[in-house]
Each structure stands twice: as C-alpha cells, then as structure tokens.
mmCIF file of C-alpha atoms in Angstrom:
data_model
loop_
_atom_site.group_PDB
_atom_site.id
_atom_site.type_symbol
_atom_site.label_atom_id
_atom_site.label_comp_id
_atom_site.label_asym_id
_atom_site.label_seq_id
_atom_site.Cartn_x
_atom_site.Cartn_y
_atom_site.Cartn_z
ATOM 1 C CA UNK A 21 0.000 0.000 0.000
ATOM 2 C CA UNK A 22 1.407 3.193 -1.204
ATOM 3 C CA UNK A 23 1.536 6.104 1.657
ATOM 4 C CA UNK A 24 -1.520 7.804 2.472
ATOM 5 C CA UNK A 25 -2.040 10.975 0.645
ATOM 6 C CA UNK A 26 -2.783 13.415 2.989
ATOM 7 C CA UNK A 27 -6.051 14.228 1.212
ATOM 8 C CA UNK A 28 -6.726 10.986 1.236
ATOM 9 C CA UNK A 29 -6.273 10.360 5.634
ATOM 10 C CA UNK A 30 -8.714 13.662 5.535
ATOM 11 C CA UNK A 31 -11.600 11.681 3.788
ATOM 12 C CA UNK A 32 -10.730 8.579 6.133
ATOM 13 C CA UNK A 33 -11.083 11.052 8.506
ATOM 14 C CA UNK A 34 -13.921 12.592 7.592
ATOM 15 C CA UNK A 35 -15.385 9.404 7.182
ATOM 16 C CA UNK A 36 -15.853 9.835 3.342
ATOM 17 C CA UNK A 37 -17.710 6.089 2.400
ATOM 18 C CA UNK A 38 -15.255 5.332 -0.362
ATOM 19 C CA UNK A 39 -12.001 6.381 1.302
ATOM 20 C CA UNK A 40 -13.319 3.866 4.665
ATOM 21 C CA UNK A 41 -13.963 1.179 1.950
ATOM 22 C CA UNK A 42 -10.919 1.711 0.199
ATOM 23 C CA UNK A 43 -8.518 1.914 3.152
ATOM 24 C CA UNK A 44 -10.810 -1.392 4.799
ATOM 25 C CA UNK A 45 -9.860 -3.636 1.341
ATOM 26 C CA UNK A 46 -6.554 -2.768 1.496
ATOM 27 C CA UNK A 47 -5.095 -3.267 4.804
ATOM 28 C CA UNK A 48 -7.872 -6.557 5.988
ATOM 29 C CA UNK A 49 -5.746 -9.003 3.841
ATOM 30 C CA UNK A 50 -2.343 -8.081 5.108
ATOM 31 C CA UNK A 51 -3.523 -7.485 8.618
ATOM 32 C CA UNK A 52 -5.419 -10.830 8.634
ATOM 33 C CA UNK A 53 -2.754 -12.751 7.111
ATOM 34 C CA UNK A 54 -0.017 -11.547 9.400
ATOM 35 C CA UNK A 55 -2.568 -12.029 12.845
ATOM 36 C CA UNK A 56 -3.117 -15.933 11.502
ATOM 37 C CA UNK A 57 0.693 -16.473 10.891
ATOM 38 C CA UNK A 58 1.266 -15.010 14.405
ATOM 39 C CA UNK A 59 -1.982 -16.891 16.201
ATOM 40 C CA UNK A 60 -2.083 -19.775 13.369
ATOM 41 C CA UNK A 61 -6.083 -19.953 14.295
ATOM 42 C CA UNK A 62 -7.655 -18.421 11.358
ATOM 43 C CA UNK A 63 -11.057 -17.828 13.522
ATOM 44 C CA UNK A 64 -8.788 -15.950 16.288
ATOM 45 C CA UNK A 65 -7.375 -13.769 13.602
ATOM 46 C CA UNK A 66 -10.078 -12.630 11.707
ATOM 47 C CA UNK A 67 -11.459 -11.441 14.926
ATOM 48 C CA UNK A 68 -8.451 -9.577 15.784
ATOM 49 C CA UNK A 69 -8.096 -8.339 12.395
ATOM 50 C CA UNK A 70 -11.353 -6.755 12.492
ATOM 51 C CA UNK A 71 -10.711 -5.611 15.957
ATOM 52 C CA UNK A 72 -7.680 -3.977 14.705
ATOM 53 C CA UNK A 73 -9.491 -1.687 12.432
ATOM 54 C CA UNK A 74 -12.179 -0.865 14.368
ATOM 55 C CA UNK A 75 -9.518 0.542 16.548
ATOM 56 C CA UNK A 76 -7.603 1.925 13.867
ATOM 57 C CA UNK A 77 -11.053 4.080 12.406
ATOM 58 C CA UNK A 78 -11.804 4.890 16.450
ATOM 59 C CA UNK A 79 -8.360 6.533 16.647
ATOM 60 C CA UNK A 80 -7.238 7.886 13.518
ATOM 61 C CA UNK A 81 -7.642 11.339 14.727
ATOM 62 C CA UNK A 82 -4.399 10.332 17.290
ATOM 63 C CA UNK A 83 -2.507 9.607 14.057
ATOM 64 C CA UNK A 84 0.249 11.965 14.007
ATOM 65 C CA UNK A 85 1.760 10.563 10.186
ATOM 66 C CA UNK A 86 5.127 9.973 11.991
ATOM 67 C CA UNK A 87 5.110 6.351 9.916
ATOM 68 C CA UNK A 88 2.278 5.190 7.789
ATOM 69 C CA UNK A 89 -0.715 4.470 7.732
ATOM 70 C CA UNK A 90 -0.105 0.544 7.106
ATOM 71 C CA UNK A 91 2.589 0.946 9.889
ATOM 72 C CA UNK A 92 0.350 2.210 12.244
ATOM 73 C CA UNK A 93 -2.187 -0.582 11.540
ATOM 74 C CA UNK A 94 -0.059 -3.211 12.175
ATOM 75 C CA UNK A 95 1.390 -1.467 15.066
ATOM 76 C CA UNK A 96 -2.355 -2.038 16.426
ATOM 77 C CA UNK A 97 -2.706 -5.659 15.260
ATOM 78 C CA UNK A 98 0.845 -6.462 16.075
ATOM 79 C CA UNK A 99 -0.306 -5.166 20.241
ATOM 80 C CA UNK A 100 -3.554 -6.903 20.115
ATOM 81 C CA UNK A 101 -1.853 -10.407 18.968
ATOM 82 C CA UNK A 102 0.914 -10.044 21.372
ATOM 83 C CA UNK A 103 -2.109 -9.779 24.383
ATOM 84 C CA UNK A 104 -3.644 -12.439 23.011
ATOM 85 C CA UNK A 105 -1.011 -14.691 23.316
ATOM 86 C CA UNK A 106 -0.137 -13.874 26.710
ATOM 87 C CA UNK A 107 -4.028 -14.080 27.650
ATOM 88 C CA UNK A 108 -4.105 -17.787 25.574
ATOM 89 C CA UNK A 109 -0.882 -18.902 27.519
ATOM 90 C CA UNK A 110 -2.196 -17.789 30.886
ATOM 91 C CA UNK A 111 -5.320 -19.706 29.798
ATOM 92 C CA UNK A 112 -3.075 -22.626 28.748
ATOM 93 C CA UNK A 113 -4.648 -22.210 25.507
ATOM 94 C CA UNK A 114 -3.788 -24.347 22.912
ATOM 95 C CA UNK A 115 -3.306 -23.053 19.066
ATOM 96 C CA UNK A 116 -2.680 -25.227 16.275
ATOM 97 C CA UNK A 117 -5.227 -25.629 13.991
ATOM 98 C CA UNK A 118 -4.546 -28.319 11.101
ATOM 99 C CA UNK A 119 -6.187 -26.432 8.497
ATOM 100 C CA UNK A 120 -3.829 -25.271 6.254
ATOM 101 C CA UNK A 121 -3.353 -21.983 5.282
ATOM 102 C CA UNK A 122 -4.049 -21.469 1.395
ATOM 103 C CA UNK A 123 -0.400 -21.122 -0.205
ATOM 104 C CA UNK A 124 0.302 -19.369 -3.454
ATOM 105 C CA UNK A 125 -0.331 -22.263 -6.216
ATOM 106 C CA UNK A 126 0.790 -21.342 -9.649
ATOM 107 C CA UNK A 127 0.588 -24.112 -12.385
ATOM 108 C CA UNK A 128 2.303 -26.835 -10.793
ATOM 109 C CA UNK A 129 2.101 -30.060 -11.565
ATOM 110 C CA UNK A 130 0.029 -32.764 -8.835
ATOM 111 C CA UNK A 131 3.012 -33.921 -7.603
ATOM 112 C CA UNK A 132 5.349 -30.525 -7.239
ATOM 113 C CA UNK A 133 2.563 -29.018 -5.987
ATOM 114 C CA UNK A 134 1.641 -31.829 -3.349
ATOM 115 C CA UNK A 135 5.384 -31.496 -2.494
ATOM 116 C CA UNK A 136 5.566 -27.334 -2.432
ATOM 117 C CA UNK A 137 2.498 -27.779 -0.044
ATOM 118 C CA UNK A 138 4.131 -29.746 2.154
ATOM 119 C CA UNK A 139 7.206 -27.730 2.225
ATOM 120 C CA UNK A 140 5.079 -24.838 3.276
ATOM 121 C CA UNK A 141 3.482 -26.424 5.966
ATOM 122 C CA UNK A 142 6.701 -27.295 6.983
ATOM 123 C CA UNK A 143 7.441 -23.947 7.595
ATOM 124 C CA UNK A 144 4.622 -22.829 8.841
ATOM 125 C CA UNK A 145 4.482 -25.195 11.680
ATOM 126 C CA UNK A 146 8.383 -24.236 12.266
ATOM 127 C CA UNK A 147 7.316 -20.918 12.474
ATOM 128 C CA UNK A 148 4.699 -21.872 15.536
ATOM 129 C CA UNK A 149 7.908 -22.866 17.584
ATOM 130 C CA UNK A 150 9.237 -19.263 17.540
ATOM 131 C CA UNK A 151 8.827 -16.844 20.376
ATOM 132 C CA UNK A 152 6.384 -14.128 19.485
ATOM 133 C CA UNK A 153 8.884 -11.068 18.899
ATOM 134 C CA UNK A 154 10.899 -13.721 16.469
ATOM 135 C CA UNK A 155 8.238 -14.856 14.467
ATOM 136 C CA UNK A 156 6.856 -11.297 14.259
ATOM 137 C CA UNK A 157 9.694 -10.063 12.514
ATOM 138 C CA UNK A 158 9.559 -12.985 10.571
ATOM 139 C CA UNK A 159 6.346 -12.734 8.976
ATOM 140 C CA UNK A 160 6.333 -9.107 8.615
ATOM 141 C CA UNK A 161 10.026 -9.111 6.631
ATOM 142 C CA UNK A 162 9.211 -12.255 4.379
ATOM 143 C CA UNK A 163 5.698 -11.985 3.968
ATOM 144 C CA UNK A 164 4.484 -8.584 4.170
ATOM 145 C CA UNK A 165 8.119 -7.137 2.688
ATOM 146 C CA UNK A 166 8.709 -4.677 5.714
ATOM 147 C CA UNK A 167 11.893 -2.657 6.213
ATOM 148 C CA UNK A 168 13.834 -3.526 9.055
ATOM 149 C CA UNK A 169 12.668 0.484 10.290
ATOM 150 C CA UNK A 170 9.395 -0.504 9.551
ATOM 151 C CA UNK A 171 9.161 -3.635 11.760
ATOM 152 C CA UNK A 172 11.059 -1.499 14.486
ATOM 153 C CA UNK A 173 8.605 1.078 14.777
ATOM 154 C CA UNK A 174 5.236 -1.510 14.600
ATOM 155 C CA UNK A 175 7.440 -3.362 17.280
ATOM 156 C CA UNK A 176 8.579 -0.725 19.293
ATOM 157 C CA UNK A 177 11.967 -1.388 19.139
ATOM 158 C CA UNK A 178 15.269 -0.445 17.715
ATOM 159 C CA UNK A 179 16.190 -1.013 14.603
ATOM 160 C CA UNK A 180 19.421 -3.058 15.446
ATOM 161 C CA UNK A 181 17.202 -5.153 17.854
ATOM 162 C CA UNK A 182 14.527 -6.197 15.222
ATOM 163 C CA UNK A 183 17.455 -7.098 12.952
ATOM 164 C CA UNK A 184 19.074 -9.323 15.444
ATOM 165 C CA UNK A 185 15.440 -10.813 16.326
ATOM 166 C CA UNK A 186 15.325 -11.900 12.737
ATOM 167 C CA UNK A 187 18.992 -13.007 12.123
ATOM 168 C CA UNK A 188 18.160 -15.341 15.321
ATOM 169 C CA UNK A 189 14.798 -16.205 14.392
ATOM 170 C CA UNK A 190 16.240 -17.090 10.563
ATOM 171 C CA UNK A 191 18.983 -19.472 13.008
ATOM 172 C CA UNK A 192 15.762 -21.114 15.479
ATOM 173 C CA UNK A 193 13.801 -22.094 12.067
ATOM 174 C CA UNK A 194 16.773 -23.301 10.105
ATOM 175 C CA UNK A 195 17.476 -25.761 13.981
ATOM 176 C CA UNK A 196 13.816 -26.831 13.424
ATOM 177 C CA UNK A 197 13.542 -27.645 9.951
ATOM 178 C CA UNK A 198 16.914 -29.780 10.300
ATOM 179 C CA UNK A 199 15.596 -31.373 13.255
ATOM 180 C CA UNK A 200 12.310 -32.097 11.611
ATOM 181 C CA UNK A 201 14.317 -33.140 8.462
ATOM 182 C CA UNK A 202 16.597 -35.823 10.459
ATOM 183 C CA UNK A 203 13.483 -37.031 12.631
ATOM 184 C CA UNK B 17 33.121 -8.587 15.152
ATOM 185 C CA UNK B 18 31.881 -11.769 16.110
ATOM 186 C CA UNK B 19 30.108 -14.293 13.800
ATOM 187 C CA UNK B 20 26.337 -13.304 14.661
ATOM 188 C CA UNK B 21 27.257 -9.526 14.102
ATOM 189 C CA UNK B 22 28.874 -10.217 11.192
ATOM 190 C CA UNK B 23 26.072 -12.301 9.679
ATOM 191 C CA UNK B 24 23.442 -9.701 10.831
ATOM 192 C CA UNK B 25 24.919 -7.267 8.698
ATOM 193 C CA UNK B 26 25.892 -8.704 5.886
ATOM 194 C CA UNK B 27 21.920 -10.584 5.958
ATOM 195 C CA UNK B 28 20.142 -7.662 6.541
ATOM 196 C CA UNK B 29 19.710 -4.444 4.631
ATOM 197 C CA UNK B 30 21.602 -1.903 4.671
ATOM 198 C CA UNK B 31 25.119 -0.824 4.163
ATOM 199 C CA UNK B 32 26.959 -4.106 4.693
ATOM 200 C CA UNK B 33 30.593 -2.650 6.544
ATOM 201 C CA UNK B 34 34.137 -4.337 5.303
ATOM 202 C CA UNK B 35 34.535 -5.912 8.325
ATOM 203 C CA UNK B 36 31.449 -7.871 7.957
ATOM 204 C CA UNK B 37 32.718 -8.974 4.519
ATOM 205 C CA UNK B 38 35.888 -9.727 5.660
ATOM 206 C CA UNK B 39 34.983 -11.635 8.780
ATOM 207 C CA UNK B 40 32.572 -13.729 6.723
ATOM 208 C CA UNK B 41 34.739 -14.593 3.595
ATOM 209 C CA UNK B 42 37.532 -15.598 6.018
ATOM 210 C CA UNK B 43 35.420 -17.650 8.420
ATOM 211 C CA UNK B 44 34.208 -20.771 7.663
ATOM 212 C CA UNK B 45 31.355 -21.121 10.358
ATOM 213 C CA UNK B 46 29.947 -18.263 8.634
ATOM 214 C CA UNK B 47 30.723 -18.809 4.885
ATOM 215 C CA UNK B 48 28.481 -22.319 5.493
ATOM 216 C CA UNK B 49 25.771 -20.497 7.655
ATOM 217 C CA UNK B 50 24.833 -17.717 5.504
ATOM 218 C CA UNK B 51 24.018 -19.646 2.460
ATOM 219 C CA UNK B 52 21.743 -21.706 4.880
ATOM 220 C CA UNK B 53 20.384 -18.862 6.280
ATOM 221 C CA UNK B 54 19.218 -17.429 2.569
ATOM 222 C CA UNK B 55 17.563 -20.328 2.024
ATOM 223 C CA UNK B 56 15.788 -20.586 5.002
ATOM 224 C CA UNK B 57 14.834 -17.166 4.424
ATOM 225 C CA UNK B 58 13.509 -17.753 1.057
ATOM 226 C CA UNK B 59 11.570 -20.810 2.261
ATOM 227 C CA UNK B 60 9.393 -18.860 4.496
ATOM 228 C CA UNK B 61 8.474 -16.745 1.922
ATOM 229 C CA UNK B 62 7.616 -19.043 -0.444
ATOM 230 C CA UNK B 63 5.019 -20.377 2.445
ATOM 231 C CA UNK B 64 3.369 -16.977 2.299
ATOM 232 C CA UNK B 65 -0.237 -17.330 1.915
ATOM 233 C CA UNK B 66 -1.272 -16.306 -1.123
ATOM 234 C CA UNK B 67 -5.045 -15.751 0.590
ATOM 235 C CA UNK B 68 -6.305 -11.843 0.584
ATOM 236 C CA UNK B 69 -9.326 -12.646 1.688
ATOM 237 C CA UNK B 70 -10.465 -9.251 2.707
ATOM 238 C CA UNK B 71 -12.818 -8.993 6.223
ATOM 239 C CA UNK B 72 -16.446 -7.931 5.983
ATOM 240 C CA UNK B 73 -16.348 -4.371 6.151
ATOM 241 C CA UNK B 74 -20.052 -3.782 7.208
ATOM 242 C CA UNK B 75 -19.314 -5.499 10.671
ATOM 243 C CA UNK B 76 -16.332 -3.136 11.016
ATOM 244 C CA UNK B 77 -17.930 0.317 10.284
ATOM 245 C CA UNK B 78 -20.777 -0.952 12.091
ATOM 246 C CA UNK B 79 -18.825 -1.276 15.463
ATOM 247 C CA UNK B 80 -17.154 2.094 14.607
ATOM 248 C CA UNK B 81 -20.272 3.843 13.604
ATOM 249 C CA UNK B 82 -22.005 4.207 17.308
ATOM 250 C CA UNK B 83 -18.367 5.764 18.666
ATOM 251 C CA UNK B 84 -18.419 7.879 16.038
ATOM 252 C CA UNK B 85 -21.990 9.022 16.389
ATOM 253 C CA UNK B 86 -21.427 9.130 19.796
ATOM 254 C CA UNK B 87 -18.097 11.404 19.364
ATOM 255 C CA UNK B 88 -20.060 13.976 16.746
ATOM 256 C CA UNK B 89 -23.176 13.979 19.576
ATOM 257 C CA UNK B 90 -20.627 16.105 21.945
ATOM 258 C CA UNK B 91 -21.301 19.394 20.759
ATOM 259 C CA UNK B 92 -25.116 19.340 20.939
ATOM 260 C CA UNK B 93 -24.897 17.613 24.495
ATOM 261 C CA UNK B 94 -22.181 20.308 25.401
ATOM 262 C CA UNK B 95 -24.647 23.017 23.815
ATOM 263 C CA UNK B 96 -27.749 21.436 25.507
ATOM 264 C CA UNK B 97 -26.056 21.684 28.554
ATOM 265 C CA UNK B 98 -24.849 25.437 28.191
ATOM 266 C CA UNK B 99 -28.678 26.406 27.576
ATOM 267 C CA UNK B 100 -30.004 24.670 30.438
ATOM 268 C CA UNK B 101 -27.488 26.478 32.548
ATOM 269 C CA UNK B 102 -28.290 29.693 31.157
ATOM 270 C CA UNK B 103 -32.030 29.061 31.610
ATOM 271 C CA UNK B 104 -31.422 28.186 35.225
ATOM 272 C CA UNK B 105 -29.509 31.078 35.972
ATOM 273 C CA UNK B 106 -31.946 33.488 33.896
ATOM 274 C CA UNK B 107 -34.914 31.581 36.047
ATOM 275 C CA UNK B 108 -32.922 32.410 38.991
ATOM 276 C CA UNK B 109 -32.217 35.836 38.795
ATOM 277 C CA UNK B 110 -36.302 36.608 37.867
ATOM 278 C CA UNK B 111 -37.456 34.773 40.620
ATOM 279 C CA UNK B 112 -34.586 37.120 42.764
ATOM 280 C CA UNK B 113 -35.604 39.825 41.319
ATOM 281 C CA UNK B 114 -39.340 39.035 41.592
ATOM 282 C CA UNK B 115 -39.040 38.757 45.947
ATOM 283 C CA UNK B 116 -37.979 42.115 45.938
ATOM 284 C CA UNK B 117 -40.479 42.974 43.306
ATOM 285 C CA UNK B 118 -43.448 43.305 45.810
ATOM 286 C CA UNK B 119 -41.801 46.323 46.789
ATOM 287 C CA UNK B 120 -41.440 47.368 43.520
ATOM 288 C CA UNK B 121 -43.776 50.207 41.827
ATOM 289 C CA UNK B 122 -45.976 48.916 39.146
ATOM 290 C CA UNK B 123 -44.326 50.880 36.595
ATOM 291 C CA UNK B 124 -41.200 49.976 37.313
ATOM 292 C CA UNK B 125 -43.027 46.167 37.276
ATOM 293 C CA UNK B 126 -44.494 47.437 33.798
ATOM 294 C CA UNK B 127 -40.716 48.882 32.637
ATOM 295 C CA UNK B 128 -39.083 45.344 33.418
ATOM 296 C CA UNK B 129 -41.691 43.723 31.195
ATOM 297 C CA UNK B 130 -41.076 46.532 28.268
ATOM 298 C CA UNK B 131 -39.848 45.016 24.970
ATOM 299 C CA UNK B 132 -37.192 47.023 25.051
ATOM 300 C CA UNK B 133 -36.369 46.016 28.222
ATOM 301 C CA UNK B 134 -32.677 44.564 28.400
ATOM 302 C CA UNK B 135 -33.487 41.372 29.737
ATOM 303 C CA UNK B 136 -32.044 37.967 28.970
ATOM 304 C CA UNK B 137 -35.097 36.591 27.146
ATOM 305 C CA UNK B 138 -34.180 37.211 23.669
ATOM 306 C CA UNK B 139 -30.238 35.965 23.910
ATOM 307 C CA UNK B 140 -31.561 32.439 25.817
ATOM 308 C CA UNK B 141 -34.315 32.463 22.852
ATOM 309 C CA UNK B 142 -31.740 32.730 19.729
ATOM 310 C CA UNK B 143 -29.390 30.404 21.456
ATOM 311 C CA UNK B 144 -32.019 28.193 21.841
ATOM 312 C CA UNK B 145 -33.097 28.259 18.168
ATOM 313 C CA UNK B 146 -29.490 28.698 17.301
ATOM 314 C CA UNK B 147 -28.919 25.300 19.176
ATOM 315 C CA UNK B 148 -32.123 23.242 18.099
ATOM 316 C CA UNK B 149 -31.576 23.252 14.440
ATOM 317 C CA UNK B 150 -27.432 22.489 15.651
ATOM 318 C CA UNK B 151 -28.858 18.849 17.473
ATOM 319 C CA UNK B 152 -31.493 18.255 14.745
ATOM 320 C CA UNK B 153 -28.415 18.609 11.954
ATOM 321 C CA UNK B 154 -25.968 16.494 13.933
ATOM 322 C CA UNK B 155 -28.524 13.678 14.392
ATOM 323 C CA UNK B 156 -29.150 13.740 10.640
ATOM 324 C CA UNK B 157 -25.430 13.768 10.053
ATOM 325 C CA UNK B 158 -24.987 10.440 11.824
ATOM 326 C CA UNK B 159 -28.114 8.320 10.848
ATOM 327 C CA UNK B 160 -27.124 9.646 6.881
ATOM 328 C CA UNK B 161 -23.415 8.462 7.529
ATOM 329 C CA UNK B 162 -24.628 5.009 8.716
ATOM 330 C CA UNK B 163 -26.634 4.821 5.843
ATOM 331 C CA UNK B 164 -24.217 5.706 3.489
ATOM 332 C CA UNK B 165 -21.733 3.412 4.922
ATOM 333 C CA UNK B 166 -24.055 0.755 4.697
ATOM 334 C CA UNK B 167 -25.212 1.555 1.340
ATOM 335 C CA UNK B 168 -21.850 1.510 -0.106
ATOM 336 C CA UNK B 169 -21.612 -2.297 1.020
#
C-alpha cells in the first residue's frame, strides 16, 4: 500500500464512504494474514483483524503521520496479537489448527505441488515454535516485505534489535527444519 | 566482530561494513551459515499465503459507527447543557428579582416587562433556536453516515 495521501487520511477522517472502503480492502488481507501467521487460528485472527481496524477508524484522529498508515495498523494488530497470546498462555490455551493456510499455487504439476504444499506447511508449523517477537519479525520481513525500520517502529523497538530478532529467528527455524528433516 | 554480528549485517539491509565482509569470507562457520540462512529465508516466503481474503467491512464500520456518532453527539450535548445552565440562571435571577419585586412600583413592574427592556429573554431564545436546528443537523449527520456506509456495502 502506497503512503496515504494526505487528502486521502482527511476523507478517512472525515469518514468519506469510499475512502473507509478503500482503506478497509486494502489493509484486511495483510492485517489478517499476518494475525493468523502469528496466532495460526484463522477464527482468532479474523477477529483480531477486524478488531484492529475498528480501533484503527476509532483513533485515527491520534494519528500523528510519523510512519504510515499501514505501519500504524499493524502497530495495532501487532499489540492486540501479542495480548492475546499472553491471555491464551495464561489460559493454557492451545493453538494449532490443522487447516492449512491457502499457499500461493501457480501451475504446478500434482506432484510438485503436493510437495511445495508440504514444504510450506513445513514452515509454517516451524514458524509456531518461535517466540512471538521472532516470528513477528519474521512474517512481517518475508511476507508482508517490511523494512527492518518498519518492523522497528510496529514493534517498538530499535532497529538493530529487530534485525538481530530476525537473524536469530532465521537461526531457530533453520534448527527446526533440520531437526524435523533428520526425525 | 563476532560471527552473529557479522552475519546480521551482511543478511540484513543496509550498508553491509568491510569488516562484515571480511569476517565472513575468512570464516568458515559463517561462509556455510549464511548460504543456509538465505535459504531458510527464502523458504518462508515461499510459504506466504497467497489468501487476501479481505474482512467484511459492514461489521467493522458498524462497530465504529455508534463511537463515532457518539463522538459527533458532543457538541449538541455540550450546547444542551450550556442552555439549560443559562435558563437556570436566567430563572434564577427573575425569581430574585421578583421577591424584591413586591416592593417594587408597578411601573417599574411594567418597565421590566417593556420590549425594550434589556433582559435575557431574547439571547436564551436565539441560542435556543441557534442550538435546536445544531442537534437536529448532527442527528441527521450520523443516521445519513450510517446509511451511506451501509449503502456503499
């Protein structure tokens, strides 16, 4: 998502009916996607995705364009998911649903595709044994193509931090696909 | 430099420093990790989901339609409030002056009630018309948003 024009955050603002609409269909995809990599329960994070922009519409008048507006959206979502996790480990709550996500397809053949899919799932339980922060700045570098000043800021930390939480994050998945490999 | 700082550099964006290079092409823990590390890299995004499945807007800008509504409302309360205060204290000061008033003269009794009298009466009046219209339009405002919100769906 390009940067918000600022006449653009004024009809959000103003609560102009297509600029909502538009600024709803592109930022619920991302900001669903990256709650359900994060939660991996696809009901959780559609709930928290839509939680995330009601509070994002409630308090755009606090945004101060310091980062953007997809920044400051997924510095939301990113807050709620983190609480949720702490609230579903104080619960003992367990995640893990075996519905896979949907991965990108192409034109593969049965096979190659049967084996991509697998590969992928791979992954995407690997990325379940992360701590939170790691596979945070996981999913928002690889999947949603974040800068490293981005991910700092919807993170709240430095810059060097988030880069060393992904250099040993990168490390923790490459353990667990070897491990899972050799098992 | 040691081998994590090193590899965080050079794997990361950025200006990658000389040392970096230089620590990585001469060690071999690190010349063997970073390929592994690319890989594993691109491997988790090639398990992106491809899904984009956007959420139902409706149920969003129908929980943020109330605040809103609510937040817009202020200004009428806030006016509603100002009135009723001034009718109070207009109230008040006829029924102070009225105690009094038995001592009064009637023509001084006729003189307050003069249309030209400088009274409060016509300033609480045109707020209050000023301010009834003011609620009416901000009600209207809201129900038309929801409805346009909705009717955009």
């Amino acid at each position: 998502m390009a940067e918000a024009p600022d006449e653009w955050l004024e009809q959000i603002k103003a609560g102009e009916p297509a600029a909502v609409q538009r600024l709803l269909d592109e930022l619920s995809g991302p900001v669903r996607r990256y709650l359900e990599g994060m939660l991996h329960n696809p009901a959780q994070a559609e709930d928290l995705a839509q939680e995330a922009l009601v509070r994002l519409l409630q308090h755009l008048g606090e945004f101060r364009q310091e980062a953007s507006l997809r920044t400051y959206t997924f510095q939301i979502a990113h807050n709620l998911a983190l609480n949720h996790l702490a609230a579903a480990s104080t619960r003992r709550e367990e995640y893990g649903s075996e519905e896979p996500l949907q991965a990108e397809d192409g034109h593969q053949g049965a096979l190659e595709m049967v084996a991509a899919k697998e590969d992928q799932r791979r992954v995407r339980q690997a990325l379940k044994l992360l701590a939170p922060q790691q596979r945070a700045v996981v999913i928002l570098r690889a999947w949603e193509d974040m800068s490293f000043k981005e991910i700092a800021r919807v993170m709240g930390l430095a810059e060097g931090t988030a880069k060393a939480h992904y250099f040993f994050a990168l490390r923790n998945l490459r353990h667990h696909l070897e491990a899972k490999n050799d098992a | 430099m040691t081998h994590e700082e090193a590899l965080i550099r050079v794997l990361c964006q950025g200006p990658v420093p000389v040392e970096a290079i230089s620590h990585v092409e001469a060690c071999d823990s690190c010349r063997s990790e970073l390929p592994a590390l690319r890989q594993t890299e691109s491997d988790i995004r090639r398990a992106k989901p491809a899904f984009q499945a956007r959420l139902d807007s409706r149920a969003v800008l129908q929980k943020v339609l109330p605040a809103r509504a609510h937040r817009r409302a202020w200004p009428a309360v806030a006016a509603a409030a100002l009135i009723a205060g001034l009718l109070g204290g207009w109230s008040f000061g006829r029924l102070a002056h009225s105690s009094p008033a038995a001592s009064l003269s009637a023509q001084e009794m006729a003189l307050a009630d003069a249309p030209w009298a400088p009274a409060g009466d016509d300033s609480t009046l045109s707020l209050l018309q000023a301010a009834y219209p003011m609620a009416e339009r901000f009600s209207a405002v809201t129900a038309a948003d929801a409805g346009s919100f909705i009717d955009s769906e």
